[in-house]
């Protein structure tokens, strides 16, 4: 089999037989999104390293507390969903997943954006919403292929200028943080939808002073003009 879905309200571990399926490409151990269920699996076993051909691993909405270092051996992995778990950190070995282009980490207990993530040069989608992240490392500039960055409901007090170097960003959600200002070069994110599409760049729920609230209320296009004129000045 190339694809396997394991389901069950009481799912608490990976059946041992799974690790013998060395041709497996897609492994799903998440409840259906509309079901509102959570499974009970707390540990992704080290034997996951035997599934060297995995391209997609879905383990969101469990109770995972730790990801084993062996995740770094899954060099073909392109999509990894870890949202809605109990993760406080990620292993540095994740930096080896150089084919990974989509990573979902929403609704965990991360307090910082792990440094290994900034090594994932193929990443185009990153969702770290609803954690406790307080800072974004300047090394995020290395994610030069990133198109979608979701940072809602965190504890960000500032955004580094390096975020403005992510020129391929199409979607950036910053809502419900503690941001009082945005970087002076923010208007240079030329590929954001700077029209009135709030789905593309979201700032609501921040105590922004720069740009001032009256500018923010006029929409993303006005925010861009504000920063372009500010930057020229």
mmCIF file with all atom_site columns, C-alpha atoms in Angstrom:
data_model
loop_
_atom_site.group_PDB
_atom_site.id
_atom_site.type_symbol
_atom_site.label_atom_id
_atom_site.label_alt_id
_atom_site.label_comp_id
_atom_site.label_asym_id
_atom_site.label_entity_id
_atom_site.label_seq_id
_atom_site.pdbx_PDB_ins_code
_atom_site.Cartn_x
_atom_site.Cartn_y
_atom_site.Cartn_z
_atom_site.occupancy
_atom_site.B_iso_or_equiv
_atom_site.pdbx_formal_charge
_atom_site.auth_seq_id
_atom_site.auth_comp_id
_atom_site.auth_asym_id
_atom_site.auth_atom_id
_atom_site.pdbx_PDB_model_num
ATOM 1   C CA . UNK A 1 1   ? 0.000   0.000  0.000  1.00 0.00 ? 1   UNK A CA 1
ATOM 2   C CA . UNK A 1 2   ? 1.115   3.527  -0.773 1.00 0.00 ? 2   UNK A CA 1
ATOM 3   C CA . UNK A 1 3   ? -1.482  5.275  1.423  1.00 0.00 ? 3   UNK A CA 1
ATOM 4   C CA . UNK A 1 4   ? -2.819  4.321  4.847  1.00 0.00 ? 4   UNK A CA 1
ATOM 5   C CA . UNK A 1 5   ? -5.350  5.969  7.149  1.00 0.00 ? 5   UNK A CA 1
ATOM 6   C CA . UNK A 1 6   ? -5.621  4.741  10.753 1.00 0.00 ? 6   UNK A CA 1
ATOM 7   C CA . UNK A 1 7   ? -8.627  5.944  12.679 1.00 0.00 ? 7   UNK A CA 1
ATOM 8   C CA . UNK A 1 8   ? -10.434 5.297  15.939 1.00 0.00 ? 8   UNK A CA 1
ATOM 9   C CA . UNK A 1 9   ? -11.670 7.371  18.845 1.00 0.00 ? 9   UNK A CA 1
ATOM 10  C CA . UNK A 1 10  ? -9.315  5.536  21.215 1.00 0.00 ? 10  UNK A CA 1
ATOM 11  C CA . UNK A 1 11  ? -6.240  5.616  18.980 1.00 0.00 ? 11  UNK A CA 1
ATOM 12  C CA . UNK A 1 12  ? -3.287  5.863  21.364 1.00 0.00 ? 12  UNK A CA 1
ATOM 13  C CA . UNK A 1 13  ? -0.368  4.313  19.458 1.00 0.00 ? 13  UNK A CA 1
ATOM 14  C CA . UNK A 1 14  ? 0.813   3.291  16.017 1.00 0.00 ? 14  UNK A CA 1
ATOM 15  C CA . UNK A 1 15  ? 0.227   -0.407 15.279 1.00 0.00 ? 15  UNK A CA 1
ATOM 16  C CA . UNK A 1 16  ? 3.611   -2.122 14.980 1.00 0.00 ? 16  UNK A CA 1
ATOM 17  C CA . UNK A 1 17  ? 2.694   -3.664 11.614 1.00 0.00 ? 17  UNK A CA 1
ATOM 18  C CA . UNK A 1 18  ? 2.696   -0.221 10.034 1.00 0.00 ? 18  UNK A CA 1
ATOM 19  C CA . UNK A 1 19  ? 6.478   0.028  10.259 1.00 0.00 ? 19  UNK A CA 1
ATOM 20  C CA . UNK A 1 20  ? 6.847   -2.947 7.949  1.00 0.00 ? 20  UNK A CA 1
ATOM 21  C CA . UNK A 1 21  ? 5.178   -1.048 5.102  1.00 0.00 ? 21  UNK A CA 1
ATOM 22  C CA . UNK A 1 22  ? 8.414   0.350  3.732  1.00 0.00 ? 22  UNK A CA 1
ATOM 23  C CA . UNK A 1 23  ? 6.782   1.546  0.481  1.00 0.00 ? 23  UNK A CA 1
ATOM 24  C CA . UNK A 1 24  ? 4.223   3.669  2.330  1.00 0.00 ? 24  UNK A CA 1
ATOM 25  C CA . UNK A 1 25  ? 4.038   7.233  1.052  1.00 0.00 ? 25  UNK A CA 1
ATOM 26  C CA . UNK A 1 26  ? 1.061   8.733  2.918  1.00 0.00 ? 26  UNK A CA 1
ATOM 27  C CA . UNK A 1 27  ? 0.272   7.977  6.560  1.00 0.00 ? 27  UNK A CA 1
ATOM 28  C CA . UNK A 1 28  ? -2.730  9.627  8.178  1.00 0.00 ? 28  UNK A CA 1
ATOM 29  C CA . UNK A 1 29  ? -3.511  9.281  11.889 1.00 0.00 ? 29  UNK A CA 1
ATOM 30  C CA . UNK A 1 30  ? -5.767  12.277 12.424 1.00 0.00 ? 30  UNK A CA 1
ATOM 31  C CA . UNK A 1 31  ? -9.516  12.484 13.035 1.00 0.00 ? 31  UNK A CA 1
ATOM 32  C CA . UNK A 1 32  ? -11.701 14.039 10.380 1.00 0.00 ? 32  UNK A CA 1
ATOM 33  C CA . UNK A 1 33  ? -11.564 17.803 10.763 1.00 0.00 ? 33  UNK A CA 1
ATOM 34  C CA . UNK A 1 34  ? -15.330 18.198 10.991 1.00 0.00 ? 34  UNK A CA 1
ATOM 35  C CA . UNK A 1 35  ? -15.649 15.538 13.700 1.00 0.00 ? 35  UNK A CA 1
ATOM 36  C CA . UNK A 1 36  ? -14.108 17.717 16.468 1.00 0.00 ? 36  UNK A CA 1
ATOM 37  C CA . UNK A 1 37  ? -12.439 14.571 17.843 1.00 0.00 ? 37  UNK A CA 1
ATOM 38  C CA . UNK A 1 38  ? -8.943  14.295 19.288 1.00 0.00 ? 38  UNK A CA 1
ATOM 39  C CA . UNK A 1 39  ? -7.024  11.048 19.408 1.00 0.00 ? 39  UNK A CA 1
ATOM 40  C CA . UNK A 1 40  ? -4.910  10.081 22.396 1.00 0.00 ? 40  UNK A CA 1
ATOM 41  C CA . UNK A 1 41  ? -1.512  9.347  20.865 1.00 0.00 ? 41  UNK A CA 1
ATOM 42  C CA . UNK A 1 42  ? 1.201   11.022 22.992 1.00 0.00 ? 42  UNK A CA 1
ATOM 43  C CA . UNK A 1 43  ? 4.298   9.708  21.264 1.00 0.00 ? 43  UNK A CA 1
ATOM 44  C CA . UNK A 1 44  ? 5.370   9.259  17.691 1.00 0.00 ? 44  UNK A CA 1
ATOM 45  C CA . UNK A 1 45  ? 7.619   6.174  17.927 1.00 0.00 ? 45  UNK A CA 1
ATOM 46  C CA . UNK A 1 46  ? 11.252  6.150  16.806 1.00 0.00 ? 46  UNK A CA 1
ATOM 47  C CA . UNK A 1 47  ? 10.367  3.377  14.363 1.00 0.00 ? 47  UNK A CA 1
ATOM 48  C CA . UNK A 1 48  ? 8.826   6.034  12.142 1.00 0.00 ? 48  UNK A CA 1
ATOM 49  C CA . UNK A 1 49  ? 12.328  6.188  10.622 1.00 0.00 ? 49  UNK A CA 1
ATOM 50  C CA . UNK A 1 50  ? 11.647  2.869  8.845  1.00 0.00 ? 50  UNK A CA 1
ATOM 51  C CA . UNK A 1 51  ? 9.094   4.583  6.595  1.00 0.00 ? 51  UNK A CA 1
ATOM 52  C CA . UNK A 1 52  ? 11.756  6.174  4.426  1.00 0.00 ? 52  UNK A CA 1
ATOM 53  C CA . UNK A 1 53  ? 9.409   6.731  1.483  1.00 0.00 ? 53  UNK A CA 1
ATOM 54  C CA . UNK A 1 54  ? 6.849   8.850  3.329  1.00 0.00 ? 54  UNK A CA 1
ATOM 55  C CA . UNK A 1 55  ? 5.928   12.058 1.539  1.00 0.00 ? 55  UNK A CA 1
ATOM 56  C CA . UNK A 1 56  ? 2.956   13.019 3.750  1.00 0.00 ? 56  UNK A CA 1
ATOM 57  C CA . UNK A 1 57  ? 2.485   12.476 7.486  1.00 0.00 ? 57  UNK A CA 1
ATOM 58  C CA . UNK A 1 58  ? -0.726  13.663 9.157  1.00 0.00 ? 58  UNK A CA 1
ATOM 59  C CA . UNK A 1 59  ? -0.796  13.453 12.953 1.00 0.00 ? 59  UNK A CA 1
ATOM 60  C CA . UNK A 1 60  ? -2.716  16.579 13.907 1.00 0.00 ? 60  UNK A CA 1
ATOM 61  C CA . UNK A 1 61  ? -5.364  16.533 16.679 1.00 0.00 ? 61  UNK A CA 1
ATOM 62  C CA . UNK A 1 62  ? -3.648  13.980 18.875 1.00 0.00 ? 62  UNK A CA 1
ATOM 63  C CA . UNK A 1 63  ? -1.925  14.573 22.201 1.00 0.00 ? 63  UNK A CA 1
ATOM 64  C CA . UNK A 1 64  ? 1.681   14.477 20.991 1.00 0.00 ? 64  UNK A CA 1
ATOM 65  C CA . UNK A 1 65  ? 4.152   15.839 23.529 1.00 0.00 ? 65  UNK A CA 1
ATOM 66  C CA . UNK A 1 66  ? 7.348   15.056 21.657 1.00 0.00 ? 66  UNK A CA 1
ATOM 67  C CA . UNK A 1 67  ? 8.590   14.417 18.129 1.00 0.00 ? 67  UNK A CA 1
ATOM 68  C CA . UNK A 1 68  ? 11.506  11.949 17.936 1.00 0.00 ? 68  UNK A CA 1
ATOM 69  C CA . UNK A 1 69  ? 14.823  12.928 16.392 1.00 0.00 ? 69  UNK A CA 1
ATOM 70  C CA . UNK A 1 70  ? 14.285  10.128 13.860 1.00 0.00 ? 70  UNK A CA 1
ATOM 71  C CA . UNK A 1 71  ? 11.808  12.368 12.024 1.00 0.00 ? 71  UNK A CA 1
ATOM 72  C CA . UNK A 1 72  ? 14.896  13.822 10.352 1.00 0.00 ? 72  UNK A CA 1
ATOM 73  C CA . UNK A 1 73  ? 15.498  10.581 8.450  1.00 0.00 ? 73  UNK A CA 1
ATOM 74  C CA . UNK A 1 74  ? 12.288  11.011 6.428  1.00 0.00 ? 74  UNK A CA 1
ATOM 75  C CA . UNK A 1 75  ? 14.108  12.837 3.642  1.00 0.00 ? 75  UNK A CA 1
ATOM 76  C CA . UNK A 1 76  ? 11.220  12.493 1.159  1.00 0.00 ? 76  UNK A CA 1
ATOM 77  C CA . UNK A 1 77  ? 8.698   14.176 3.468  1.00 0.00 ? 77  UNK A CA 1
ATOM 78  C CA . UNK A 1 78  ? 6.875   17.037 1.753  1.00 0.00 ? 78  UNK A CA 1
ATOM 79  C CA . UNK A 1 79  ? 3.912   17.661 4.047  1.00 0.00 ? 79  UNK A CA 1
ATOM 80  C CA . UNK A 1 80  ? 3.758   17.356 7.841  1.00 0.00 ? 80  UNK A CA 1
ATOM 81  C CA . UNK A 1 81  ? 0.746   18.274 9.975  1.00 0.00 ? 81  UNK A CA 1
ATOM 82  C CA . UNK A 1 82  ? 1.273   18.532 13.738 1.00 0.00 ? 82  UNK A CA 1
ATOM 83  C CA . UNK A 1 83  ? -1.458  21.013 14.660 1.00 0.00 ? 83  UNK A CA 1
ATOM 84  C CA . UNK A 1 84  ? -3.638  20.591 17.758 1.00 0.00 ? 84  UNK A CA 1
ATOM 85  C CA . UNK A 1 85  ? -1.156  18.684 19.890 1.00 0.00 ? 85  UNK A CA 1
ATOM 86  C CA . UNK A 1 86  ? 0.816   19.423 23.081 1.00 0.00 ? 86  UNK A CA 1
ATOM 87  C CA . UNK A 1 87  ? 4.237   20.176 21.611 1.00 0.00 ? 87  UNK A CA 1
ATOM 88  C CA . UNK A 1 88  ? 6.562   22.584 23.415 1.00 0.00 ? 88  UNK A CA 1
ATOM 89  C CA . UNK A 1 89  ? 9.589   22.052 21.157 1.00 0.00 ? 89  UNK A CA 1
ATOM 90  C CA . UNK A 1 90  ? 10.775  20.381 17.960 1.00 0.00 ? 90  UNK A CA 1
ATOM 91  C CA . UNK A 1 91  ? 13.938  18.341 17.434 1.00 0.00 ? 91  UNK A CA 1
ATOM 92  C CA . UNK A 1 92  ? 16.816  20.063 15.605 1.00 0.00 ? 92  UNK A CA 1
ATOM 93  C CA . UNK A 1 93  ? 16.894  17.087 13.222 1.00 0.00 ? 93  UNK A CA 1
ATOM 94  C CA . UNK A 1 94  ? 13.826  18.540 11.508 1.00 0.00 ? 94  UNK A CA 1
ATOM 95  C CA . UNK A 1 95  ? 16.234  20.843 9.704  1.00 0.00 ? 95  UNK A CA 1
ATOM 96  C CA . UNK A 1 96  ? 17.182  17.849 7.534  1.00 0.00 ? 96  UNK A CA 1
ATOM 97  C CA . UNK A 1 97  ? 13.730  17.712 5.897  1.00 0.00 ? 97  UNK A CA 1
ATOM 98  C CA . UNK A 1 98  ? 14.814  19.655 2.844  1.00 0.00 ? 98  UNK A CA 1
ATOM 99  C CA . UNK A 1 99  ? 11.872  18.547 0.694  1.00 0.00 ? 99  UNK A CA 1
ATOM 100 C CA . UNK A 1 100 ? 9.297   19.741 3.213  1.00 0.00 ? 100 UNK A CA 1
ATOM 101 C CA . UNK A 1 101 ? 7.102   22.462 1.719  1.00 0.00 ? 101 UNK A CA 1
ATOM 102 C CA . UNK A 1 102 ? 4.081   22.455 4.051  1.00 0.00 ? 102 UNK A CA 1
ATOM 103 C CA . UNK A 1 103 ? 4.271   22.448 7.863  1.00 0.00 ? 103 UNK A CA 1
ATOM 104 C CA . UNK A 1 104 ? 1.290   22.850 10.198 1.00 0.00 ? 104 UNK A CA 1
ATOM 105 C CA . UNK A 1 105 ? 2.032   23.607 13.866 1.00 0.00 ? 105 UNK A CA 1
ATOM 106 C CA . UNK A 1 106 ? -1.032  25.568 14.953 1.00 0.00 ? 106 UNK A CA 1
ATOM 107 C CA . UNK A 1 107 ? -2.482  25.186 18.446 1.00 0.00 ? 107 UNK A CA 1
ATOM 108 C CA . UNK A 1 108 ? 0.479   23.730 20.306 1.00 0.00 ? 108 UNK A CA 1
ATOM 109 C CA . UNK A 1 109 ? 2.511   25.221 23.167 1.00 0.00 ? 109 UNK A CA 1
ATOM 110 C CA . UNK A 1 110 ? 5.564   26.480 21.274 1.00 0.00 ? 110 UNK A CA 1
ATOM 111 C CA . UNK A 1 111 ? 7.134   29.579 22.830 1.00 0.00 ? 111 UNK A CA 1
ATOM 112 C CA . UNK A 1 112 ? 9.560   30.307 19.996 1.00 0.00 ? 112 UNK A CA 1
ATOM 113 C CA . UNK A 1 113 ? 9.935   29.573 16.326 1.00 0.00 ? 113 UNK A CA 1
ATOM 114 C CA . UNK A 1 114 ? 12.407  26.677 16.393 1.00 0.00 ? 114 UNK A CA 1
ATOM 115 C CA . UNK A 1 115 ? 15.701  27.461 14.648 1.00 0.00 ? 115 UNK A CA 1
ATOM 116 C CA . UNK A 1 116 ? 15.658  24.239 12.533 1.00 0.00 ? 116 UNK A CA 1
ATOM 117 C CA . UNK A 1 117 ? 12.565  25.493 10.726 1.00 0.00 ? 117 UNK A CA 1
ATOM 118 C CA . UNK A 1 118 ? 14.587  28.338 9.247  1.00 0.00 ? 118 UNK A CA 1
ATOM 119 C CA . UNK A 1 119 ? 16.760  25.754 7.488  1.00 0.00 ? 119 UNK A CA 1
ATOM 120 C CA . UNK A 1 120 ? 13.841  24.346 5.493  1.00 0.00 ? 120 UNK A CA 1
ATOM 121 C CA . UNK A 1 121 ? 14.590  26.070 2.212  1.00 0.00 ? 121 UNK A CA 1
ATOM 122 C CA . UNK A 1 122 ? 11.724  24.369 0.326  1.00 0.00 ? 122 UNK A CA 1
ATOM 123 C CA . UNK A 1 123 ? 9.038   25.536 2.776  1.00 0.00 ? 123 UNK A CA 1
ATOM 124 C CA . UNK A 1 124 ? 6.178   27.397 1.094  1.00 0.00 ? 124 UNK A CA 1
ATOM 125 C CA . UNK A 1 125 ? 3.527   27.073 3.839  1.00 0.00 ? 125 UNK A CA 1
ATOM 126 C CA . UNK A 1 126 ? 4.057   27.523 7.586  1.00 0.00 ? 126 UNK A CA 1
ATOM 127 C CA . UNK A 1 127 ? 1.271   27.768 10.147 1.00 0.00 ? 127 UNK A CA 1
ATOM 128 C CA . UNK A 1 128 ? 2.339   28.471 13.730 1.00 0.00 ? 128 UNK A CA 1
ATOM 129 C CA . UNK A 1 129 ? -0.880  30.167 14.834 1.00 0.00 ? 129 UNK A CA 1
ATOM 130 C CA . UNK A 1 130 ? -2.266  29.842 18.342 1.00 0.00 ? 130 UNK A CA 1
ATOM 131 C CA . UNK A 1 131 ? 0.955   29.064 20.200 1.00 0.00 ? 131 UNK A CA 1
ATOM 132 C CA . UNK A 1 132 ? 2.890   31.245 22.660 1.00 0.00 ? 132 UNK A CA 1
ATOM 133 C CA . UNK A 1 133 ? 5.598   32.454 20.296 1.00 0.00 ? 133 UNK A CA 1
ATOM 134 C CA . UNK A 1 134 ? 7.146   35.726 21.441 1.00 0.00 ? 134 UNK A CA 1
ATOM 135 C CA . UNK A 1 135 ? 9.952   36.276 18.950 1.00 0.00 ? 135 UNK A CA 1
ATOM 136 C CA . UNK A 1 136 ? 10.773  35.525 15.324 1.00 0.00 ? 136 UNK A CA 1
ATOM 137 C CA . UNK A 1 137 ? 14.478  34.838 14.663 1.00 0.00 ? 137 UNK A CA 1
ATOM 138 C CA . UNK A 1 138 ? 16.244  36.879 12.000 1.00 0.00 ? 138 UNK A CA 1
ATOM 139 C CA . UNK A 1 139 ? 17.177  33.586 10.318 1.00 0.00 ? 139 UNK A CA 1
ATOM 140 C CA . UNK A 1 140 ? 13.603  33.412 8.995  1.00 0.00 ? 140 UNK A CA 1
ATOM 141 C CA . UNK A 1 141 ? 14.983  35.333 5.999  1.00 0.00 ? 141 UNK A CA 1
ATOM 142 C CA . UNK A 1 142 ? 16.407  32.021 4.734  1.00 0.00 ? 142 UNK A CA 1
ATOM 143 C CA . UNK A 1 143 ? 12.883  30.781 3.968  1.00 0.00 ? 143 UNK A CA 1
ATOM 144 C CA . UNK A 1 144 ? 13.007  32.594 0.664  1.00 0.00 ? 144 UNK A CA 1
ATOM 145 C CA . UNK A 1 145 ? 10.373  30.352 -0.968 1.00 0.00 ? 145 UNK A CA 1
ATOM 146 C CA . UNK A 1 146 ? 7.800   30.903 1.772  1.00 0.00 ? 146 UNK A CA 1
ATOM 147 C CA . UNK A 1 147 ? 4.422   31.962 0.364  1.00 0.00 ? 147 UNK A CA 1
ATOM 148 C CA . UNK A 1 148 ? 2.135   31.593 3.399  1.00 0.00 ? 148 UNK A CA 1
ATOM 149 C CA . UNK A 1 149 ? 3.038   32.488 6.988  1.00 0.00 ? 149 UNK A CA 1
ATOM 150 C CA . UNK A 1 150 ? 0.321   32.300 9.645  1.00 0.00 ? 150 UNK A CA 1
ATOM 151 C CA . UNK A 1 151 ? 1.229   33.794 13.030 1.00 0.00 ? 151 UNK A CA 1
ATOM 152 C CA . UNK A 1 152 ? -2.158  34.608 14.557 1.00 0.00 ? 152 UNK A CA 1
ATOM 153 C CA . UNK A 1 153 ? -2.835  34.334 18.308 1.00 0.00 ? 153 UNK A CA 1
ATOM 154 C CA . UNK A 1 154 ? 0.740   34.383 19.557 1.00 0.00 ? 154 UNK A CA 1
ATOM 155 C CA . UNK A 1 155 ? 2.682   36.728 21.862 1.00 0.00 ? 155 UNK A CA 1
ATOM 156 C CA . UNK A 1 156 ? 4.675   38.693 19.287 1.00 0.00 ? 156 UNK A CA 1
ATOM 157 C CA . UNK A 1 157 ? 5.716   42.158 20.433 1.00 0.00 ? 157 UNK A CA 1
ATOM 158 C CA . UNK A 1 158 ? 7.853   42.944 17.409 1.00 0.00 ? 158 UNK A CA 1
ATOM 159 C CA . UNK A 1 159 ? 8.481   41.712 13.902 1.00 0.00 ? 159 UNK A CA 1
ATOM 160 C CA . UNK A 1 160 ? 12.072  41.625 12.589 1.00 0.00 ? 160 UNK A CA 1
ATOM 161 C CA . UNK A 1 161 ? 12.957  43.520 9.428  1.00 0.00 ? 161 UNK A CA 1
ATOM 162 C CA . UNK A 1 162 ? 14.074  40.146 8.048  1.00 0.00 ? 162 UNK A CA 1
ATOM 163 C CA . UNK A 1 163 ? 10.432  39.164 7.504  1.00 0.00 ? 163 UNK A CA 1
ATOM 164 C CA . UNK A 1 164 ? 10.337  41.892 4.850  1.00 0.00 ? 164 UNK A CA 1
ATOM 165 C CA . UNK A 1 165 ? 12.948  39.944 2.872  1.00 0.00 ? 165 UNK A CA 1
ATOM 166 C CA . UNK A 1 166 ? 10.425  37.141 2.259  1.00 0.00 ? 166 UNK A CA 1
ATOM 167 C CA . UNK A 1 167 ? 9.504   38.578 -1.120 1.00 0.00 ? 167 UNK A CA 1
ATOM 168 C CA . UNK A 1 168 ? 7.506   35.493 -2.160 1.00 0.00 ? 168 UNK A CA 1
ATOM 169 C CA . UNK A 1 169 ? 4.975   35.932 0.654  1.00 0.00 ? 169 UNK A CA 1
ATOM 170 C CA . UNK A 1 170 ? 1.407   36.007 -0.652 1.00 0.00 ? 170 UNK A CA 1
ATOM 171 C CA . UNK A 1 171 ? -0.326  35.539 2.700  1.00 0.00 ? 171 UNK A CA 1
ATOM 172 C CA . UNK A 1 172 ? 0.731   36.893 6.091  1.00 0.00 ? 172 UNK A CA 1
ATOM 173 C CA . UNK A 1 173 ? -1.536  36.690 9.119  1.00 0.00 ? 173 UNK A CA 1
ATOM 174 C CA . UNK A 1 174 ? -0.389  38.649 12.169 1.00 0.00 ? 174 UNK A CA 1
ATOM 175 C CA . UNK A 1 175 ? -3.696  39.150 13.960 1.00 0.00 ? 175 UNK A CA 1
ATOM 176 C CA . UNK A 1 176 ? -4.134  38.962 17.739 1.00 0.00 ? 176 UNK A CA 1
ATOM 177 C CA . UNK A 1 177 ? -0.555  39.499 18.858 1.00 0.00 ? 177 UNK A CA 1
ATOM 178 C CA . UNK A 1 178 ? 1.007   42.356 20.873 1.00 0.00 ? 178 UNK A CA 1
ATOM 179 C CA . UNK A 1 179 ? 2.493   44.283 17.951 1.00 0.00 ? 179 UNK A CA 1
ATOM 180 C CA . UNK A 1 180 ? 2.782   48.054 18.405 1.00 0.00 ? 180 UNK A CA 1
ATOM 181 C CA . UNK A 1 181 ? 4.644   48.653 15.163 1.00 0.00 ? 181 UNK A CA 1
ATOM 182 C CA . UNK A 1 182 ? 5.570   46.984 11.892 1.00 0.00 ? 182 UNK A CA 1
ATOM 183 C CA . UNK A 1 183 ? 9.030   47.207 10.254 1.00 0.00 ? 183 UNK A CA 1
ATOM 184 C CA . UNK A 1 184 ? 9.746   50.305 8.172  1.00 0.00 ? 184 UNK A CA 1
ATOM 185 C CA . UNK A 1 185 ? 10.293  48.184 5.035  1.00 0.00 ? 185 UNK A CA 1
ATOM 186 C CA . UNK A 1 186 ? 7.002   46.327 5.468  1.00 0.00 ? 186 UNK A CA 1
ATOM 187 C CA . UNK A 1 187 ? 5.558   47.863 2.289  1.00 0.00 ? 187 UNK A CA 1
ATOM 188 C CA . UNK A 1 188 ? 8.227   46.093 0.251  1.00 0.00 ? 188 UNK A CA 1
ATOM 189 C CA . UNK A 1 189 ? 6.476   42.749 0.548  1.00 0.00 ? 189 UNK A CA 1
ATOM 190 C CA . UNK A 1 190 ? 5.438   43.216 -3.055 1.00 0.00 ? 190 UNK A CA 1
ATOM 191 C CA . UNK A 1 191 ? 3.701   39.872 -3.571 1.00 0.00 ? 191 UNK A CA 1
ATOM 192 C CA . UNK A 1 192 ? 1.200   40.257 -0.751 1.00 0.00 ? 192 UNK A CA 1
ATOM 193 C CA . UNK A 1 193 ? -2.301  40.992 -1.952 1.00 0.00 ? 193 UNK A CA 1
ATOM 194 C CA . UNK A 1 194 ? -2.247  44.659 -0.918 1.00 0.00 ? 194 UNK A CA 1
ATOM 195 C CA . UNK A 1 195 ? -5.801  45.223 -2.103 1.00 0.00 ? 195 UNK A CA 1
ATOM 196 C CA . UNK A 1 196 ? -8.721  45.043 0.280  1.00 0.00 ? 196 UNK A CA 1
ATOM 197 C CA . UNK A 1 197 ? -8.389  41.327 0.757  1.00 0.00 ? 197 UNK A CA 1
ATOM 198 C CA . UNK A 1 198 ? -8.056  40.902 4.522  1.00 0.00 ? 198 UNK A CA 1
ATOM 199 C CA . UNK A 1 199 ? -7.545  37.196 4.002  1.00 0.00 ? 199 UNK A CA 1
ATOM 200 C CA . UNK A 1 200 ? -4.099  37.914 2.580  1.00 0.00 ? 200 UNK A CA 1
ATOM 201 C CA . UNK A 1 201 ? -2.679  40.210 5.243  1.00 0.00 ? 201 UNK A CA 1
ATOM 202 C CA . UNK A 1 202 ? -4.299  40.369 8.641  1.00 0.00 ? 202 UNK A CA 1
ATOM 203 C CA . UNK A 1 203 ? -3.347  42.833 11.413 1.00 0.00 ? 203 UNK A CA 1
ATOM 204 C CA . UNK A 1 204 ? -6.477  42.949 13.562 1.00 0.00 ? 204 UNK A CA 1
ATOM 205 C CA . UNK A 1 205 ? -6.231  42.534 17.321 1.00 0.00 ? 205 UNK A CA 1
ATOM 206 C CA . UNK A 1 206 ? -2.864  44.309 17.696 1.00 0.00 ? 206 UNK A CA 1
ATOM 207 C CA . UNK A 1 207 ? -2.319  47.611 19.570 1.00 0.00 ? 207 UNK A CA 1
ATOM 208 C CA . UNK A 1 208 ? -0.638  49.112 16.501 1.00 0.00 ? 208 UNK A CA 1
ATOM 209 C CA . UNK A 1 209 ? 0.716   52.657 16.764 1.00 0.00 ? 209 UNK A CA 1
ATOM 210 C CA . UNK A 1 210 ? 2.782   52.542 13.559 1.00 0.00 ? 210 UNK A CA 1
ATOM 211 C CA . UNK A 1 211 ? 0.854   52.528 11.334 1.00 0.00 ? 211 UNK A CA 1
ATOM 212 C CA . UNK A 1 212 ? -1.790  54.347 13.396 1.00 0.00 ? 212 UNK A CA 1
ATOM 213 C CA . UNK A 1 213 ? -5.264  52.791 13.824 1.00 0.00 ? 213 UNK A CA 1
ATOM 214 C CA . UNK A 1 214 ? -6.878  55.198 11.352 1.00 0.00 ? 214 UNK A CA 1
ATOM 215 C CA . UNK A 1 215 ? -4.538  53.940 8.614  1.00 0.00 ? 215 UNK A CA 1
ATOM 216 C CA . UNK A 1 216 ? -5.101  50.270 9.529  1.00 0.00 ? 216 UNK A CA 1
ATOM 217 C CA . UNK A 1 217 ? -8.858  50.763 9.357  1.00 0.00 ? 217 UNK A CA 1
ATOM 218 C CA . UNK A 1 218 ? -8.594  51.767 5.700  1.00 0.00 ? 218 UNK A CA 1
ATOM 219 C CA . UNK A 1 219 ? -7.226  48.398 4.630  1.00 0.00 ? 219 UNK A CA 1
ATOM 220 C CA . UNK A 1 220 ? -3.946  46.783 3.483  1.00 0.00 ? 220 UNK A CA 1
ATOM 221 C CA . UNK A 1 221 ? -3.463  49.100 0.498  1.00 0.00 ? 221 UNK A CA 1
ATOM 222 C CA . UNK A 1 222 ? -3.354  52.151 2.768  1.00 0.00 ? 222 UNK A CA 1
ATOM 223 C CA . UNK A 1 223 ? -0.956  50.353 5.105  1.00 0.00 ? 223 UNK A CA 1
ATOM 224 C CA . UNK A 1 224 ? 1.383   49.736 2.185  1.00 0.00 ? 224 UNK A CA 1
ATOM 225 C CA . UNK A 1 225 ? 1.241   53.379 1.070  1.00 0.00 ? 225 UNK A CA 1
ATOM 226 C CA . UNK A 1 226 ? 1.968   54.458 4.630  1.00 0.00 ? 226 UNK A CA 1
ATOM 227 C CA . UNK A 1 227 ? 5.138   52.411 4.783  1.00 0.00 ? 227 UNK A CA 1
ATOM 228 C CA . UNK A 1 228 ? 6.315   53.251 1.282  1.00 0.00 ? 228 UNK A CA 1
ATOM 229 C CA . UNK A 1 229 ? 6.046   56.965 2.018  1.00 0.00 ? 229 UNK A CA 1
ATOM 230 C CA . UNK A 1 230 ? 7.582   56.433 5.462  1.00 0.00 ? 230 UNK A CA 1
ATOM 231 C CA . UNK A 1 231 ? 10.479  54.498 3.951  1.00 0.00 ? 231 UNK A CA 1
ATOM 232 C CA . UNK A 1 232 ? 11.169  57.205 1.316  1.00 0.00 ? 232 UNK A CA 1
ATOM 233 C CA . UNK A 1 233 ? 11.152  59.864 4.011  1.00 0.00 ? 233 UNK A CA 1
#
